[in-house]
Coordinates of C-alpha atoms in Angstrom, one line a residue:
X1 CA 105.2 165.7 71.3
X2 CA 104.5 162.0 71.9
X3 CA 107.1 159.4 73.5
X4 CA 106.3 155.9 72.7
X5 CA 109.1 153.0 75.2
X6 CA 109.1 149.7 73.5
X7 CA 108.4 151.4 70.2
X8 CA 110.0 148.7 68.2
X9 CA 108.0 145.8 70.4
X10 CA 104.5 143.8 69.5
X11 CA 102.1 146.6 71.1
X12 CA 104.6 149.5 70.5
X13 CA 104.9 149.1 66.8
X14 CA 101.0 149.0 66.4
X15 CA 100.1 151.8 68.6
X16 CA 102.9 154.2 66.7
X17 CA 101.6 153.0 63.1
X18 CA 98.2 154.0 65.1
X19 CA 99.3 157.3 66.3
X20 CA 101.4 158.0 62.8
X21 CA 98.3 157.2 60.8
X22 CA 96.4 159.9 62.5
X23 CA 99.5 162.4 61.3
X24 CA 100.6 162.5 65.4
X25 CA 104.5 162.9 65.3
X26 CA 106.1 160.1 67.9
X27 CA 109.7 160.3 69.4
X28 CA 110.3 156.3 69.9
X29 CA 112.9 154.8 71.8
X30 CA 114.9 151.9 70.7
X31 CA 117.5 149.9 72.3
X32 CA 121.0 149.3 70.0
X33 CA 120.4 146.0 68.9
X34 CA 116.5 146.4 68.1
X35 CA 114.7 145.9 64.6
X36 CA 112.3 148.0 63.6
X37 CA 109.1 146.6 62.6
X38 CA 108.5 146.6 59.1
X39 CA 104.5 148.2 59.5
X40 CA 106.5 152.0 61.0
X41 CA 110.2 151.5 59.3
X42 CA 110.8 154.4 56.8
X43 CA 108.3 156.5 58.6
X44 CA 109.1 160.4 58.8
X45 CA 106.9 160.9 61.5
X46 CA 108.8 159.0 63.8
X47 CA 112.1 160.4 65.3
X48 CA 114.2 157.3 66.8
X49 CA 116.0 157.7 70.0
X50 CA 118.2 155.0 71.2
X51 CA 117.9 154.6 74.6
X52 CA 117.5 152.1 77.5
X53 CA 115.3 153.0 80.6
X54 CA 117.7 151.8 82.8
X55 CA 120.0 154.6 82.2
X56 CA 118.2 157.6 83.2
X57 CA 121.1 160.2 82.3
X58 CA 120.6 159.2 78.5
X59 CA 116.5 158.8 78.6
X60 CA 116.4 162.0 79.9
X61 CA 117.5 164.1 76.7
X62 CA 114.6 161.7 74.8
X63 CA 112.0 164.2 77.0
X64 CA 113.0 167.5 75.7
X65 CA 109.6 168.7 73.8
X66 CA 107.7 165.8 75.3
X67 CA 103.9 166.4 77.0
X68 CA 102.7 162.5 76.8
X69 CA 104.5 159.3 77.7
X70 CA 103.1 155.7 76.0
X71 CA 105.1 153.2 78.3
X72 CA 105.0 150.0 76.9
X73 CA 108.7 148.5 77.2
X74 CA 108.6 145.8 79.6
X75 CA 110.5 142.5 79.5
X76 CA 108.5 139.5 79.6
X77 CA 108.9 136.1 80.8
X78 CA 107.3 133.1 82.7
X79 CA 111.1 131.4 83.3
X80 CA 111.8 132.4 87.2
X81 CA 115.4 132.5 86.1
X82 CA 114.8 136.0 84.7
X83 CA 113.6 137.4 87.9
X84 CA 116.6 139.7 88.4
X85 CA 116.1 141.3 85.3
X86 CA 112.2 141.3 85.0
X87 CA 112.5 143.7 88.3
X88 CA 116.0 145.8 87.0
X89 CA 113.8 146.8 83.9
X90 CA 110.0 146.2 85.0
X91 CA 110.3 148.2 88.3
X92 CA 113.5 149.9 88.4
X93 CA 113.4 151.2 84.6
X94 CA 109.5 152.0 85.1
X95 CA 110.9 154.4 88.8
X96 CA 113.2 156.1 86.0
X97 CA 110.3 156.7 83.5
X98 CA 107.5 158.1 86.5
X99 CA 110.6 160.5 88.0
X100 CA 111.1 161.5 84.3
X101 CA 107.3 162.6 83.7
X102 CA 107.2 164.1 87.1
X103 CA 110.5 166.5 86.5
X104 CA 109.0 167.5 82.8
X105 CA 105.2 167.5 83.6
X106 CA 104.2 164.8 81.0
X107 CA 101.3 162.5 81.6
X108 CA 102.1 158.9 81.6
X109 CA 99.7 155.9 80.1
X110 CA 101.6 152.9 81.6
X111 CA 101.0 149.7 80.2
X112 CA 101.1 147.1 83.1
X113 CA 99.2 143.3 82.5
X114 CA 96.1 141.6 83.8
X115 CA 98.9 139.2 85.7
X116 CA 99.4 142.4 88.2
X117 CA 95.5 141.7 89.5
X118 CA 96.5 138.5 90.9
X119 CA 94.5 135.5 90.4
X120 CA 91.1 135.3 90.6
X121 CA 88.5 135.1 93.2
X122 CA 86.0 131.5 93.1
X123 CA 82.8 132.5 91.0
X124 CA 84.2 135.8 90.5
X125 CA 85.4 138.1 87.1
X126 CA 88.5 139.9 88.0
X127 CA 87.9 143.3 87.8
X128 CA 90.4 146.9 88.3
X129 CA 89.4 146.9 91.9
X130 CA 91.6 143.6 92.4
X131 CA 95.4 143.6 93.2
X132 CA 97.9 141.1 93.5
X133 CA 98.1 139.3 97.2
X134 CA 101.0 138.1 98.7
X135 CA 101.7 134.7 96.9
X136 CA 104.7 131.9 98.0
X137 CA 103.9 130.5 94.6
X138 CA 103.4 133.5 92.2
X139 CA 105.7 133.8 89.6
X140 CA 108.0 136.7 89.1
X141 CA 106.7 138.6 86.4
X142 CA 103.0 139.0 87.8
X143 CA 104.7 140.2 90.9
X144 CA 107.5 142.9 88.5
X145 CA 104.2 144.2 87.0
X146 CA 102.5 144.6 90.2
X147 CA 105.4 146.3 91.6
X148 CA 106.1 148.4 88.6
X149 CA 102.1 149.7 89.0
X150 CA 103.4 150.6 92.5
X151 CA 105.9 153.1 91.2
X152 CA 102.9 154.6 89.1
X153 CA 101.0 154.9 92.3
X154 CA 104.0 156.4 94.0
X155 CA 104.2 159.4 91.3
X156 CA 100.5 160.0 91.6
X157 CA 100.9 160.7 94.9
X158 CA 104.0 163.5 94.1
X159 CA 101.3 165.1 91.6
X160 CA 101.7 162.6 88.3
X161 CA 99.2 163.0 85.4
X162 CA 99.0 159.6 85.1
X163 CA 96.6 156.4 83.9
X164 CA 97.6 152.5 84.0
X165 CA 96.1 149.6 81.5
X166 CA 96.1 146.2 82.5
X167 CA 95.7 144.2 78.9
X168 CA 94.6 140.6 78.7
X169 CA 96.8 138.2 76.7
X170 CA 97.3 140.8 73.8
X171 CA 97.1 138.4 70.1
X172 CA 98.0 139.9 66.5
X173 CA 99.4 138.3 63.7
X174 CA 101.9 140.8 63.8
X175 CA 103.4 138.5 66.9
X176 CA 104.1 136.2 64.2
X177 CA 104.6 132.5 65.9
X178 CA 106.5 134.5 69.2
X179 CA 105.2 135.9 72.3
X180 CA 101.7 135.1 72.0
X181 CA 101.9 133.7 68.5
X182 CA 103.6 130.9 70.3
X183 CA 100.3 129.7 71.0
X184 CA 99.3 129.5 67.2
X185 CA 102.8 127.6 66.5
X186 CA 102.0 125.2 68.7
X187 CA 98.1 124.1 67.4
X188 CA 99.3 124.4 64.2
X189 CA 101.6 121.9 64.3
X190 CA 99.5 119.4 65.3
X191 CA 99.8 119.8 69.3
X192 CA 96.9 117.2 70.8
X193 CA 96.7 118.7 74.4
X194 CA 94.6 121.4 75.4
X195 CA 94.6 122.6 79.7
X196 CA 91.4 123.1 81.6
X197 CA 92.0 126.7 82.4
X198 CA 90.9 130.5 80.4
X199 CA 92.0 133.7 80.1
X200 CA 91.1 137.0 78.6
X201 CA 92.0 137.6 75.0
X202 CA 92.1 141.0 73.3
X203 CA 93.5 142.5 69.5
X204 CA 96.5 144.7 69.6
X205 CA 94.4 147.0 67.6
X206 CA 92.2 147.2 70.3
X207 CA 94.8 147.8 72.9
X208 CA 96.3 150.6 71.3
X209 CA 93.4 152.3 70.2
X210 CA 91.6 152.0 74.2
X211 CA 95.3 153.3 75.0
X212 CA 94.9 156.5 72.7
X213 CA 91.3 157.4 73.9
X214 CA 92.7 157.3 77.3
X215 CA 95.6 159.6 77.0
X216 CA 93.0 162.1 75.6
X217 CA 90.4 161.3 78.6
X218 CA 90.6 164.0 81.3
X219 CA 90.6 161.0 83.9
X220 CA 93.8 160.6 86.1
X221 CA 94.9 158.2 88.9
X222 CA 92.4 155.4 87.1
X223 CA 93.2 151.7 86.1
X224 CA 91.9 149.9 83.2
X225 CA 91.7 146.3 82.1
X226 CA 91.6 145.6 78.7
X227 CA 90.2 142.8 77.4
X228 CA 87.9 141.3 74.5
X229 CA 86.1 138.3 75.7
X230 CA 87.5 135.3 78.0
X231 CA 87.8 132.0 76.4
X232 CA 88.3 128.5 77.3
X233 CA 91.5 127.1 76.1
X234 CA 90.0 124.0 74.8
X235 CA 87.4 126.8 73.0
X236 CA 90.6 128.6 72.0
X237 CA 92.8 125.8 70.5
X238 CA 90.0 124.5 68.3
X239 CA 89.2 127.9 66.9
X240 CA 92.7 128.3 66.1
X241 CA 93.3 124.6 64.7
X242 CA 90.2 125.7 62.3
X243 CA 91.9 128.7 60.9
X244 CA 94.7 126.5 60.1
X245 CA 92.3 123.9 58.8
X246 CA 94.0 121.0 61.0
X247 CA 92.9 118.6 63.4
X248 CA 91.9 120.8 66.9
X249 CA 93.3 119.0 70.4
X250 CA 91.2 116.4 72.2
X251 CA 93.3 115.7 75.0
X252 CA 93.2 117.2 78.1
X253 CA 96.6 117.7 80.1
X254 CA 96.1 117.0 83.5
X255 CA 98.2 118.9 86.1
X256 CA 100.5 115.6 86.8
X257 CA 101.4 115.6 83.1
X258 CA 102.6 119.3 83.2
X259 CA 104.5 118.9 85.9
X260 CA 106.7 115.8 84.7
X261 CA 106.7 118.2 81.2
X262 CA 108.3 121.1 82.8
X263 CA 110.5 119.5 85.7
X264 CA 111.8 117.3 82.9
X265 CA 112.1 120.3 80.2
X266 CA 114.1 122.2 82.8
X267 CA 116.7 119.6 83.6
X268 CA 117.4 118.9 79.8
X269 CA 117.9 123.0 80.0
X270 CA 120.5 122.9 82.3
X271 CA 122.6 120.7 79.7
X272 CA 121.5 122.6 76.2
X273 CA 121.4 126.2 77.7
X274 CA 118.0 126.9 76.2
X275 CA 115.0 128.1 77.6
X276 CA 112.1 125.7 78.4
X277 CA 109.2 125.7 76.6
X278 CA 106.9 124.7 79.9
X279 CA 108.2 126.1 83.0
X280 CA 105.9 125.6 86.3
X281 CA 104.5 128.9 86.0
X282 CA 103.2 128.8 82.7
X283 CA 102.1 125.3 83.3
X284 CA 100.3 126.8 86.5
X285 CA 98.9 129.6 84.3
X286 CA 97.5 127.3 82.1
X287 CA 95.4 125.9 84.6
X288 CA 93.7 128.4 86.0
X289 CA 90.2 129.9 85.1
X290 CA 90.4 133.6 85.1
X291 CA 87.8 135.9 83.6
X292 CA 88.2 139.2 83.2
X293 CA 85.8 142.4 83.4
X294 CA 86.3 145.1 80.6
X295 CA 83.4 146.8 81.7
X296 CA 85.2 150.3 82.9
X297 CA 87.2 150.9 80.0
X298 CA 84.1 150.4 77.8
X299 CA 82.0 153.2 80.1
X300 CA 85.4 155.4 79.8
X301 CA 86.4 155.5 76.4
X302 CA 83.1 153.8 74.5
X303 CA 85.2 151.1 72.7
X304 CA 84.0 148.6 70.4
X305 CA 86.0 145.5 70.8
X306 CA 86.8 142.8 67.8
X307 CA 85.6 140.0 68.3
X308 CA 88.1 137.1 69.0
X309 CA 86.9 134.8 66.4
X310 CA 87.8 137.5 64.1
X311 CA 91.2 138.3 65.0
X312 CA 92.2 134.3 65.1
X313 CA 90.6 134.1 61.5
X314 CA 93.1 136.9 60.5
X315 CA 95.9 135.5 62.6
X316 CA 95.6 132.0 61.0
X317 CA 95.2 133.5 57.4
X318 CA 98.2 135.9 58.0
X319 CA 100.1 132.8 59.0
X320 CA 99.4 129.8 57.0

């Protein structure tokens, strides 16, 4: 039988409807308070098992019968507030999850993030041969995902069956206008600013499906970025603003505008008690120009990638 972490998440939900639609019976965990997805609620191939990977002595009764583990819980945040608890349940609950598969002989498809590479070398596309260097100025959840992969790493060497994916900025209109969708919100509401940096993009579809064709791969001990096609912010925004059918940025924020956004975002913070919208890592993120290879995990698995255009003209349509 199949466990699915996170199954109630963005890329959780999609790759059980996946795995359901192909008639695959999923054991999914859920925490207490989550919501279950509309696209698997109702679903009598799924058995739900409430459980939080940070308490090992419960997770383990959600491995009895289980041969393959889909991690995809993670918590995710640019706010380096949350450091404390991106590494109690990005590294610590991924330890639990590794020791887990090791004692029940499962093999493990652990979804880590293209922010675990580290940034990119000048003139050069990021590719599964990179890791993350030693950085003063990286932000904590690059450096939780890294370390998280390093748990991986650490059961492979004790004999774990085990692959790791490193998606691109993962898009769906599933997301709705959070996570990623935040992204959509903002161009369709008119934001004028676009940044002078790029990133890879990719379909959850596509994730989940490159996810499935791995687990079946005989290949173990192996990395794989996923990743449609890199894009240009400023390339990005307009194509997004056109879906919507309003008027695309035309301003470019320079680095000194970001950084009076988010220091002055984070000291109104401290006196409403809400998160930022602009912290100074995702301002830094948006600045820089990384490009991704997804050369491997086409070789491995054969994959034919949506196209980005298309997935932002069913995002916008989904959404308007």
């Amino acid at each position: 039988m199949i466990l699915v972490t996170g199954g109630t998440g963005f890329l959780g939900s999609e790759l059980i409807k996946q795995l359901t639609d192909s008639g695959l019976a999923v054991r999914a965990l859920k925490r207490k308070t989550s919501v279950i997805p509309s696209v698997i609620d109702n679903n009598p191939l799924i058995d739900w098992f409430e459980a939080d990977i940070n308490e090992p002595a419960i997770l383990e009764d959600a491995f009895i019968g289980i041969t393959k583990v889909f991690h995809c819980a993670a918590f995710v945040s640019l706010n380096p507030k949350d450091k404390k608890q991106l590494f109690h349940v990005n590294i610590d609950g991924t330890s639990n999850l590794v020791n887990l598969c090791i004692e029940n002989n499962c093999r493990l498809l652990h979804v880590s993030s293209v922010a675990a590479l580290g940034n990119a070398k000048k003139g050069m596309p990021i590719t599964e041969k990179d890791f993350w260097e030693y950085d003063s100025k990286a932000h904590a959840y690059g450096l939780s995902k890294y370390e998280s992969e390093m748990e991986v790493w650490r059961g492979i060497t004790e004999g774990l069956d085990a692959v790791i994916v490193n998606p691109s900025i993962i898009i769906g209109k599933n997301a709705g206008f959070d996570g990623s969708g935040a992204i959509f919100k903002l161009v369709k509401g008119g934001f004028p600013f676009y940044t002078d940096g790029a990133s890879g993009f990719v379909d959850v579809e596509d994730v989940a499906r490159a996810m499935m064709l791995l687990m079946e791969n005989p290949v173990t001990a192996e990395r794989y970025i996923i990743s449609s096609a890199n894009y240009h912010y400023k390339d990005l925004f307009t194509a997004i603003a056109e879906g919507f059918n309003v008027k695309p940025p035309t301003r470019e924020a320079k680095s000194w505008m970001l950084g009076i956004a988010w220091r002055t975002l984070k000291f109104f913070s401290s006196f409403t008690g809400k998160q930022p919208s602009i912290t100074k890592d995702t301002a830094n993120s948006s600045l820089s120009l990384s490009y991704y290879s997804n050369e491997k995990i086409i070789e491995a698995t054969g994959i034919q990638f949506k196209p980005i255009t298309q997935s932002i003209q069913e995002i916008t349509q989904y959404l308007k």
